[in-house]
mmCIF file of C-alpha atoms and ligand atoms in Angstrom:
data_model
loop_
_atom_site.group_PDB
_atom_site.id
_atom_site.type_symbol
_atom_site.label_atom_id
_atom_site.label_comp_id
_atom_site.label_asym_id
_atom_site.label_seq_id
_atom_site.Cartn_x
_atom_site.Cartn_y
_atom_site.Cartn_z
ATOM 1 C CA UNK X 281 -3.347 -32.988 16.957
ATOM 2 C CA UNK X 282 -2.430 -31.595 13.831
ATOM 3 C CA UNK X 283 -3.928 -33.088 10.533
ATOM 4 C CA UNK X 284 -1.130 -35.270 9.547
ATOM 5 C CA UNK X 285 -1.014 -32.979 5.616
ATOM 6 C CA UNK X 286 -1.272 -30.216 7.744
ATOM 7 C CA UNK X 287 2.076 -31.380 9.075
ATOM 8 C CA UNK X 288 3.221 -32.251 5.591
ATOM 9 C CA UNK X 289 2.869 -28.319 5.202
ATOM 10 C CA UNK X 290 4.375 -27.289 7.386
ATOM 11 C CA UNK X 291 7.719 -28.824 6.036
ATOM 12 C CA UNK X 292 7.226 -28.834 2.415
ATOM 13 C CA UNK X 293 9.525 -26.201 0.718
ATOM 14 C CA UNK X 294 7.241 -23.824 -0.724
ATOM 15 C CA UNK X 295 7.489 -19.834 -2.802
ATOM 16 C CA UNK X 296 5.624 -16.908 -2.095
ATOM 17 C CA UNK X 297 4.805 -15.280 -5.517
ATOM 18 C CA UNK X 298 1.614 -12.790 -4.189
ATOM 19 C CA UNK X 299 2.973 -10.876 -1.701
ATOM 20 C CA UNK X 300 3.256 -6.919 -0.951
ATOM 21 C CA UNK X 301 5.529 -6.100 1.448
ATOM 22 C CA UNK X 302 4.155 -3.486 2.588
ATOM 23 C CA UNK X 303 1.317 -5.969 3.547
ATOM 24 C CA UNK X 304 3.411 -7.351 6.460
ATOM 25 C CA UNK X 305 3.557 -4.734 8.616
ATOM 26 C CA UNK X 306 1.788 -6.143 11.887
ATOM 27 C CA UNK X 307 -0.027 -3.419 14.681
ATOM 28 C CA UNK X 308 3.142 -4.134 16.767
ATOM 29 C CA UNK X 309 5.854 -2.354 14.418
ATOM 30 C CA UNK X 310 3.933 0.206 12.449
ATOM 31 C CA UNK X 311 3.279 1.396 16.735
ATOM 32 C CA UNK X 312 6.899 1.423 17.218
ATOM 33 C CA UNK X 313 7.967 2.546 14.244
ATOM 34 C CA UNK X 314 5.600 5.764 14.563
ATOM 35 C CA UNK X 315 7.055 6.012 17.665
ATOM 36 C CA UNK X 316 11.043 6.156 16.413
ATOM 37 C CA UNK X 317 9.378 7.818 13.329
ATOM 38 C CA UNK X 318 7.138 10.364 15.392
ATOM 39 C CA UNK X 319 4.672 9.468 12.834
ATOM 40 C CA UNK X 320 1.022 9.514 13.594
ATOM 41 C CA UNK X 321 -1.724 6.827 14.129
ATOM 42 C CA UNK X 322 -5.195 7.076 14.536
ATOM 43 C CA UNK X 323 -4.388 4.171 16.978
ATOM 44 C CA UNK X 324 -3.748 4.485 20.486
ATOM 45 C CA UNK X 325 -3.122 0.000 20.364
ATOM 46 C CA UNK X 326 -2.439 -2.867 18.084
ATOM 47 C CA UNK X 327 -5.765 -3.946 19.098
ATOM 48 C CA UNK X 328 -7.879 -0.525 17.901
ATOM 49 C CA UNK X 329 -5.138 -1.093 14.710
ATOM 50 C CA UNK X 330 -6.463 -5.424 14.289
ATOM 51 C CA UNK X 331 -9.962 -3.347 15.160
ATOM 52 C CA UNK X 332 -9.544 -1.576 12.181
ATOM 53 C CA UNK X 333 -9.172 -4.685 9.421
ATOM 54 C CA UNK X 334 -12.869 -5.330 9.361
ATOM 55 C CA UNK X 335 -13.286 -4.815 4.873
ATOM 56 C CA UNK X 336 -16.585 -5.062 2.734
ATOM 57 C CA UNK X 337 -14.338 -5.556 -0.192
ATOM 58 C CA UNK X 338 -10.916 -4.343 -1.395
ATOM 59 C CA UNK X 339 -11.052 -0.162 -1.219
ATOM 60 C CA UNK X 340 -11.898 -0.922 2.100
ATOM 61 C CA UNK X 341 -8.749 -2.751 2.791
ATOM 62 C CA UNK X 342 -6.390 0.164 0.385
ATOM 63 C CA UNK X 343 -7.826 2.956 3.027
ATOM 64 C CA UNK X 344 -6.574 1.348 5.583
ATOM 65 C CA UNK X 345 -3.308 0.186 4.071
ATOM 66 C CA UNK X 346 -2.121 3.407 2.678
ATOM 67 C CA UNK X 347 -1.978 5.210 5.952
ATOM 68 C CA UNK X 348 -0.598 1.874 7.816
ATOM 69 C CA UNK X 349 2.393 2.288 5.446
ATOM 70 C CA UNK X 350 3.505 5.981 6.719
ATOM 71 C CA UNK X 351 5.165 5.307 8.898
ATOM 72 C CA UNK X 352 7.868 3.526 6.471
ATOM 73 C CA UNK X 353 10.104 6.424 6.264
ATOM 74 C CA UNK X 354 13.749 5.353 6.521
ATOM 75 C CA UNK X 355 15.947 2.525 5.182
ATOM 76 C CA UNK X 356 16.121 1.173 7.667
ATOM 77 C CA UNK X 357 12.420 0.909 8.291
ATOM 78 C CA UNK X 358 11.780 -1.131 4.911
ATOM 79 C CA UNK X 359 14.590 -3.099 6.014
ATOM 80 C CA UNK X 360 13.594 -4.061 8.927
ATOM 81 C CA UNK X 361 10.021 -4.841 7.282
ATOM 82 C CA UNK X 362 11.014 -7.045 4.740
ATOM 83 C CA UNK X 363 13.917 -8.778 6.906
ATOM 84 C CA UNK X 364 10.628 -9.630 9.394
ATOM 85 C CA UNK X 365 8.281 -11.158 6.494
ATOM 86 C CA UNK X 366 11.577 -13.201 6.034
ATOM 87 C CA UNK X 367 12.174 -14.522 9.185
ATOM 88 C CA UNK X 368 8.774 -16.027 10.063
ATOM 89 C CA UNK X 369 7.905 -17.509 6.365
ATOM 90 C CA UNK X 370 11.983 -18.957 7.030
ATOM 91 C CA UNK X 371 9.955 -21.033 9.777
ATOM 92 C CA UNK X 372 7.007 -21.760 7.672
ATOM 93 C CA UNK X 373 8.960 -23.881 4.398
ATOM 94 C CA UNK X 374 9.477 -21.011 2.620
ATOM 95 C CA UNK X 375 12.217 -21.130 0.647
ATOM 96 C CA UNK X 376 12.790 -18.648 -2.339
ATOM 97 C CA UNK X 377 9.814 -15.661 -2.510
ATOM 98 C CA UNK X 378 8.456 -13.162 -5.022
ATOM 99 C CA UNK X 379 7.986 -9.814 -3.682
ATOM 100 C CA UNK X 380 5.541 -7.139 -4.643
ATOM 101 C CA UNK X 381 6.517 -3.403 -3.212
ATOM 102 C CA UNK X 382 4.559 -0.249 -4.308
ATOM 103 C CA UNK X 383 6.961 2.517 -4.659
ATOM 104 C CA UNK X 384 4.467 5.117 -5.219
ATOM 105 C CA UNK X 385 2.757 4.525 -2.523
ATOM 106 C CA UNK X 386 5.722 5.887 -0.469
ATOM 107 C CA UNK X 387 7.575 8.399 -2.995
ATOM 108 C CA UNK X 388 4.239 10.373 -3.345
ATOM 109 C CA UNK X 389 4.376 11.286 0.537
ATOM 110 C CA UNK X 390 8.100 12.211 0.173
ATOM 111 C CA UNK X 391 10.141 9.275 0.503
ATOM 112 C CA UNK X 392 12.862 8.839 -2.469
ATOM 113 C CA UNK X 393 12.572 5.949 -4.560
ATOM 114 C CA UNK X 394 16.296 4.843 -3.460
ATOM 115 C CA UNK X 395 15.181 4.193 -0.027
ATOM 116 C CA UNK X 396 12.478 2.088 -0.655
ATOM 117 C CA UNK X 397 14.496 -0.479 -2.387
ATOM 118 C CA UNK X 398 18.358 -0.082 -1.117
ATOM 119 C CA UNK X 399 16.391 -0.780 2.415
ATOM 120 C CA UNK X 400 13.690 -4.108 0.499
ATOM 121 C CA UNK X 401 17.067 -5.139 -0.565
ATOM 122 C CA UNK X 402 19.548 -5.133 1.947
ATOM 123 C CA UNK X 403 16.738 -7.088 3.987
ATOM 124 C CA UNK X 404 16.655 -9.211 0.977
ATOM 125 C CA UNK X 405 20.159 -10.088 1.179
ATOM 126 C CA UNK X 406 20.304 -9.984 4.994
ATOM 127 C CA UNK X 407 17.680 -13.082 5.031
ATOM 128 C CA UNK X 408 19.676 -14.985 2.597
ATOM 129 C CA UNK X 409 22.761 -15.166 4.504
ATOM 130 C CA UNK X 410 20.096 -15.634 7.235
ATOM 131 C CA UNK X 411 17.864 -17.943 5.984
ATOM 132 C CA UNK X 412 19.225 -18.997 2.257
ATOM 133 C CA UNK X 413 15.837 -18.050 1.071
ATOM 134 C CA UNK X 414 16.438 -16.624 -2.294
ATOM 135 C CA UNK X 415 14.265 -13.774 -4.398
ATOM 136 C CA UNK X 416 13.006 -11.532 -6.567
ATOM 137 C CA UNK X 417 11.660 -7.807 -6.045
ATOM 138 C CA UNK X 418 8.115 -7.231 -8.783
ATOM 139 C CA UNK X 419 7.301 -3.126 -8.822
ATOM 140 C CA UNK X 420 4.502 -2.156 -8.599
ATOM 141 C CA UNK X 421 2.151 0.488 -10.392
ATOM 142 C CA UNK X 422 -0.400 1.960 -8.817
ATOM 143 C CA UNK X 423 -3.616 1.539 -10.889
ATOM 144 C CA UNK X 424 -5.618 4.432 -9.731
ATOM 145 C CA UNK X 425 -3.444 7.020 -10.251
ATOM 146 C CA UNK X 426 -2.186 8.175 -14.651
ATOM 147 C CA UNK X 427 -0.348 6.031 -16.044
ATOM 148 C CA UNK X 428 1.818 9.289 -16.611
ATOM 149 C CA UNK X 429 2.594 8.678 -12.745
ATOM 150 C CA UNK X 430 3.391 4.997 -13.697
ATOM 151 C CA UNK X 431 6.011 6.377 -15.779
ATOM 152 C CA UNK X 432 7.552 8.556 -13.145
ATOM 153 C CA UNK X 433 8.238 5.521 -11.582
ATOM 154 C CA UNK X 434 9.854 3.151 -14.408
ATOM 155 C CA UNK X 435 12.158 5.543 -15.087
ATOM 156 C CA UNK X 436 13.111 5.392 -11.069
ATOM 157 C CA UNK X 437 13.232 1.821 -11.753
ATOM 158 C CA UNK X 438 15.364 1.812 -15.140
ATOM 159 C CA UNK X 439 17.834 2.631 -12.667
ATOM 160 C CA UNK X 440 17.731 -0.696 -10.500
ATOM 161 C CA UNK X 441 17.521 -3.153 -13.177
ATOM 162 C CA UNK X 442 19.808 -5.755 -11.793
ATOM 163 C CA UNK X 443 17.840 -5.339 -8.343
ATOM 164 C CA UNK X 444 14.458 -5.481 -9.743
ATOM 165 C CA UNK X 445 12.665 -8.005 -11.945
ATOM 166 C CA UNK X 446 9.356 -8.043 -12.515
ATOM 167 C CA UNK X 447 6.648 -4.863 -13.111
ATOM 168 C CA UNK X 448 3.520 -5.566 -11.361
ATOM 169 C CA UNK X 449 -0.322 -3.925 -11.597
ATOM 170 C CA UNK X 450 -1.951 -3.368 -8.066
ATOM 171 C CA UNK X 451 -4.275 -1.144 -6.181
ATOM 172 C CA UNK X 452 -7.985 0.125 -6.600
ATOM 173 C CA UNK X 453 -8.833 -2.972 -9.612
ATOM 174 C CA UNK X 454 -12.626 -1.891 -10.813
ATOM 175 C CA UNK X 455 -13.194 1.079 -12.841
ATOM 176 C CA UNK X 456 -9.219 0.801 -13.850
ATOM 177 C CA UNK X 457 -8.899 -1.667 -16.330
ATOM 178 C CA UNK X 458 -4.867 -3.063 -17.778
ATOM 179 C CA UNK X 459 -5.697 -1.892 -20.946
ATOM 180 C CA UNK X 460 -5.072 1.643 -19.113
ATOM 181 C CA UNK X 461 -1.253 0.905 -18.389
ATOM 182 C CA UNK X 462 -0.598 -0.378 -22.157
ATOM 183 C CA UNK X 463 2.026 2.255 -22.737
ATOM 184 C CA UNK X 464 3.868 1.950 -19.643
ATOM 185 C CA UNK X 465 3.657 -1.143 -19.806
ATOM 186 C CA UNK X 466 5.162 -2.349 -23.471
ATOM 187 C CA UNK X 467 8.141 0.657 -22.494
ATOM 188 C CA UNK X 468 8.778 -1.613 -19.233
ATOM 189 C CA UNK X 469 9.109 -4.733 -21.124
ATOM 190 C CA UNK X 470 11.201 -3.055 -23.642
ATOM 191 C CA UNK X 471 13.124 -2.350 -21.192
ATOM 192 C CA UNK X 472 14.020 -5.662 -19.801
ATOM 193 C CA UNK X 473 11.230 -5.989 -17.416
ATOM 194 C CA UNK X 474 8.790 -9.126 -16.992
ATOM 195 C CA UNK X 475 5.572 -8.121 -16.955
ATOM 196 C CA UNK X 476 3.198 -9.514 -14.108
ATOM 197 C CA UNK X 477 -0.158 -8.077 -13.049
ATOM 198 C CA UNK X 478 -3.450 -8.403 -10.614
ATOM 199 C CA UNK X 479 -6.688 -9.446 -12.754
ATOM 200 C CA UNK X 480 -9.866 -10.753 -11.772
ATOM 201 C CA UNK X 481 -9.923 -10.204 -7.856
ATOM 202 C CA UNK X 482 -12.780 -7.716 -7.955
ATOM 203 C CA UNK X 483 -12.488 -7.232 -11.726
ATOM 204 C CA UNK X 484 -14.485 -9.481 -14.039
ATOM 205 C CA UNK X 485 -12.396 -11.609 -16.647
ATOM 206 C CA UNK X 486 -12.511 -9.520 -19.578
ATOM 207 C CA UNK X 487 -9.656 -7.657 -17.720
ATOM 208 C CA UNK X 488 -7.382 -11.164 -17.044
ATOM 209 C CA UNK X 489 -7.874 -11.721 -20.672
ATOM 210 C CA UNK X 490 -6.978 -7.745 -21.069
ATOM 211 C CA UNK X 491 -3.632 -8.379 -19.152
ATOM 212 C CA UNK X 492 -2.422 -11.656 -21.183
ATOM 213 C CA UNK X 493 -3.172 -9.610 -24.234
ATOM 214 C CA UNK X 494 -2.340 -5.857 -23.991
ATOM 215 C CA UNK X 495 0.265 -5.969 -21.095
ATOM 216 C CA UNK X 496 1.804 -9.655 -22.594
ATOM 217 C CA UNK X 497 1.907 -10.487 -18.614
ATOM 218 C CA UNK X 498 3.539 -14.026 -17.564
ATOM 219 C CA UNK X 499 1.343 -14.400 -14.347
ATOM 220 C CA UNK X 500 -1.782 -13.018 -13.074
ATOM 221 C CA UNK X 501 -2.171 -12.074 -9.269
ATOM 222 C CA UNK X 502 -5.263 -13.608 -8.374
ATOM 223 C CA UNK X 503 -7.189 -14.166 -11.415
ATOM 224 C CA UNK X 504 -10.095 -15.982 -9.700
ATOM 225 C CA UNK X 505 -12.403 -14.519 -12.458
ATOM 226 C CA UNK X 506 -10.834 -16.284 -14.737
ATOM 227 C CA UNK X 507 -12.981 -18.980 -13.162
ATOM 228 C CA UNK X 508 -16.173 -17.667 -14.651
ATOM 229 C CA UNK X 509 -15.349 -17.427 -18.598
ATOM 230 C CA UNK X 510 -14.338 -20.971 -19.557
ATOM 231 C CA UNK X 511 -12.497 -20.813 -23.554
ATOM 232 C CA UNK X 512 -9.841 -18.224 -20.583
ATOM 233 C CA UNK X 513 -9.658 -21.281 -18.776
ATOM 234 C CA UNK X 514 -9.223 -23.191 -21.573
ATOM 235 C CA UNK X 515 -6.380 -20.867 -22.866
ATOM 236 C CA UNK X 516 -4.796 -20.932 -19.308
ATOM 237 C CA UNK X 517 -4.644 -23.842 -19.209
ATOM 238 C CA UNK X 518 -2.863 -24.690 -22.525
ATOM 239 C CA UNK X 519 -0.606 -22.003 -21.675
ATOM 240 C CA UNK X 520 0.093 -22.530 -18.038
ATOM 241 C CA UNK X 521 -0.778 -19.229 -17.022
ATOM 242 C CA UNK X 522 0.860 -19.093 -13.257
ATOM 243 C CA UNK X 523 -2.597 -17.648 -11.276
ATOM 244 C CA UNK X 524 -1.196 -16.708 -7.596
ATOM 245 C CA UNK X 525 -4.524 -16.990 -5.810
ATOM 246 C CA UNK X 526 -5.345 -15.964 -2.308
ATOM 247 C CA UNK X 527 -7.620 -17.761 -0.349
ATOM 248 C CA UNK X 528 -7.616 -15.402 2.900
ATOM 249 C CA UNK X 529 -7.401 -12.033 1.536
ATOM 250 C CA UNK X 530 -10.374 -13.429 -1.052
ATOM 251 C CA UNK X 531 -12.183 -14.415 2.220
ATOM 252 C CA UNK X 532 -11.589 -11.487 4.286
ATOM 253 C CA UNK X 533 -12.452 -8.654 1.422
ATOM 254 C CA UNK X 534 -15.401 -10.727 0.626
ATOM 255 C CA UNK X 535 -14.503 -11.642 -3.095
ATOM 256 C CA UNK X 536 -15.826 -14.896 -1.395
ATOM 257 C CA UNK X 537 -18.804 -15.623 1.163
ATOM 258 C CA UNK X 538 -16.344 -18.285 2.573
ATOM 259 C CA UNK X 539 -13.595 -20.689 2.064
ATOM 260 C CA UNK X 540 -15.650 -23.397 0.987
ATOM 261 C CA UNK X 541 -16.301 -20.890 -2.111
ATOM 262 C CA UNK X 542 -12.307 -20.515 -2.651
ATOM 263 C CA UNK X 543 -11.727 -21.553 -6.812
ATOM 264 C CA UNK X 544 -8.235 -23.242 -5.681
ATOM 265 C CA UNK X 545 -9.843 -27.179 -5.979
ATOM 266 C CA UNK X 546 -12.269 -26.081 -8.979
ATOM 267 C CA UNK X 547 -9.063 -24.672 -10.618
ATOM 268 C CA UNK X 548 -6.376 -27.260 -10.201
ATOM 269 C CA UNK X 549 -8.257 -29.973 -10.742
ATOM 270 C CA UNK X 550 -9.169 -27.401 -14.508
ATOM 271 C CA UNK X 551 -5.565 -28.097 -14.697
ATOM 272 C CA UNK X 552 -4.424 -24.664 -14.093
ATOM 273 C CA UNK X 553 -0.919 -23.430 -12.906
ATOM 274 C CA UNK X 554 -2.314 -22.456 -9.768
ATOM 275 C CA UNK X 555 -0.807 -20.879 -6.498
ATOM 276 C CA UNK X 556 -1.336 -20.467 -2.944
ATOM 277 C CA UNK X 557 -0.016 -17.121 -1.643
ATOM 278 C CA UNK X 558 -0.676 -14.677 1.749
ATOM 279 C CA UNK X 559 -1.344 -11.096 -0.614
ATOM 280 C CA UNK X 560 -1.169 -8.838 2.958
ATOM 281 C CA UNK X 561 -1.059 -11.580 5.433
ATOM 282 C CA UNK X 562 -0.751 -8.865 8.650
ATOM 283 C CA UNK X 563 -3.936 -7.443 7.600
ATOM 284 C CA UNK X 564 -5.296 -10.952 6.098
ATOM 285 C CA UNK X 565 -4.881 -12.925 9.094
ATOM 286 C CA UNK X 566 -2.496 -15.596 7.772
ATOM 287 C CA UNK X 567 1.181 -16.352 6.425
ATOM 288 C CA UNK X 568 1.604 -18.623 3.682
ATOM 289 C CA UNK X 569 0.452 -22.015 5.042
ATOM 290 C CA UNK X 570 -2.059 -20.614 7.704
ATOM 291 C CA UNK X 571 -3.518 -20.043 3.739
ATOM 292 C CA UNK X 572 -2.740 -23.483 2.765
ATOM 293 C CA UNK X 573 -4.423 -24.919 5.942
ATOM 294 C CA UNK X 574 -7.148 -22.953 5.586
ATOM 295 C CA UNK X 575 -7.684 -23.754 2.510
ATOM 296 C CA UNK X 576 -7.033 -27.957 2.778
ATOM 297 C CA UNK X 577 -9.389 -27.928 5.496
ATOM 298 C CA UNK X 578 -12.032 -25.844 3.314
ATOM 299 C CA UNK X 579 -11.911 -27.510 0.356
ATOM 300 C CA UNK X 580 -10.760 -31.397 1.509
ATOM 301 C CA UNK X 581 -7.055 -31.117 -0.395
ATOM 302 C CA UNK X 582 -5.679 -34.328 -0.108
ATOM 303 C CA UNK X 583 -1.247 -34.861 0.147
ATOM 304 C CA UNK X 584 -0.897 -34.619 -3.644
ATOM 305 C CA UNK X 585 -3.122 -31.334 -3.881
ATOM 306 C CA UNK X 586 -1.032 -29.793 -1.131
ATOM 307 C CA UNK X 587 1.959 -31.695 -2.670
ATOM 308 C CA UNK X 588 0.954 -30.036 -6.060
ATOM 309 C CA UNK X 589 0.871 -26.428 -4.758
ATOM 310 C CA UNK X 590 4.551 -25.996 -3.692
ATOM 311 C CA UNK X 591 5.764 -27.727 -7.061
ATOM 312 C CA UNK X 592 3.407 -25.329 -8.614
ATOM 313 C CA UNK X 593 4.723 -22.368 -6.485
ATOM 314 C CA UNK X 594 8.577 -23.331 -8.083
ATOM 315 C CA UNK X 595 7.242 -24.045 -11.513
ATOM 316 C CA UNK X 596 4.904 -20.810 -11.951
ATOM 317 C CA UNK X 597 8.641 -19.036 -10.496
ATOM 318 C CA UNK X 598 10.803 -16.752 -12.211
ATOM 319 C CA UNK X 599 13.742 -18.973 -11.338
ATOM 320 C CA UNK X 600 15.985 -20.617 -14.117
ATOM 321 C CA UNK X 601 14.874 -24.062 -15.149
ATOM 322 C CA UNK X 602 17.792 -25.383 -13.551
ATOM 323 C CA UNK X 603 16.631 -23.610 -10.497
ATOM 324 C CA UNK X 604 13.213 -25.072 -10.753
ATOM 325 C CA UNK X 605 14.127 -28.899 -10.776
ATOM 326 C CA UNK X 606 16.387 -28.143 -7.617
ATOM 327 C CA UNK X 607 13.819 -27.297 -5.933
ATOM 328 C CA UNK X 608 10.795 -29.698 -6.972
ATOM 329 C CA UNK X 609 13.999 -31.853 -6.102
ATOM 330 C CA UNK X 610 13.407 -30.256 -2.398
ATOM 331 C CA UNK X 611 9.751 -31.278 -2.287
ATOM 332 C CA UNK X 612 10.385 -35.088 -3.623
ATOM 333 C CA UNK X 613 12.694 -35.205 -1.012
ATOM 334 C CA UNK X 614 10.199 -33.679 1.549
ATOM 335 C CA UNK X 615 7.340 -35.842 0.849
ATOM 336 C CA UNK X 616 9.915 -39.283 0.422
ATOM 337 C CA UNK X 617 10.244 -38.504 4.686
ATOM 338 C CA UNK X 618 7.237 -37.349 4.973
ATOM 339 C CA UNK X 619 5.477 -40.175 3.673
ATOM 340 C CA UNK X 620 8.596 -43.018 5.889
HETATM 341 N N1 ADE M 994 -2.384 -4.003 -3.021
HETATM 342 C C1 ADE M 994 -1.910 -4.954 -2.022
HETATM 343 N N2 ADE M 994 -3.078 -5.792 -1.782
HETATM 344 C C2 ADE M 994 -2.890 -5.642 -2.996
HETATM 345 C C3 ADE M 994 -4.843 -6.542 -3.675
HETATM 346 N N3 ADE M 994 -5.259 -7.690 -3.213
HETATM 347 N N4 ADE M 994 -5.613 -5.788 -4.775
HETATM 348 C C4 ADE M 994 -4.526 -5.251 -5.266
HETATM 349 N N5 ADE M 994 -3.590 -4.325 -4.195
HETATM 350 C C5 ADE M 994 -2.966 -4.231 -3.810
HETATM 351 ZN ZN1 ZN M 995 -2.446 -8.343 -4.365
#
């Protein structure tokens, strides 16, 4: 029998704020697209692909992640990938998503920037029509590449200001501090993009502070290591800067030795605006509700904690205040129904 709080998790309206669309590529779709696009993969079956998902750190995962996305070639591929993700999470109570994409990982392979954006956006539009899920798109710069290349991605993004809402920073964190991208983030902010960044996933608390000070981020992706610095925690609480945590990702990338070590409950209790998300669900063994349920069980979260996480997912989103209020009202209606 399903735990009663997990039953609430299943139906609670939620936003997903930390999701790499390329990280939703399931092995079966990877194989089908490899066949469709005549791309050679070093795997013969979905089982073999899943066996490759043993990671000791972020870089181990990134190597497999960039290889996997080599099957994405045409606009239709990006559409299919996006729609399949929305179809899945529509059955998990997700009503709003703010998703990352990594254009440089595609343009580097000769895929046009517009092909990527057109495919993802048509998938998002179809998902809105079919499931009513609203969305915002976040373009990430790959931090292992030079800042000059990030400027090239930004110049492509400027032609899609109506469709790309924010810019982010992802890929290999250690050795690539936020300050490496100060100039391109300044330019992106001037162009009207909202800044966010992965920080404190493997890198130190100082990288989180740098993301706030140098990049002026409005949201921190992961942010786990911020908890090492009490002054930084106090600042994040005071500013109510959202943190988009990803427990199963942390576990699979050995950022934490067990789910019991996830900082989600500590962050909640400290008054941080923490949210729970799936990061790269195909690679880390679970979509958003699997993440909620995993921390619920490991950390002994109660009903109030779970409702707070769902509320935080909308409070920490880039929806307007009016939209946020209407989403929060939906949560109240859902919890009232559930408690009857
Ligand atoms: N790209 C995709 N997933 C990522 C993660 N968890 N950290 C950094 N870069 C990523
Ligand atoms: Zn991520």
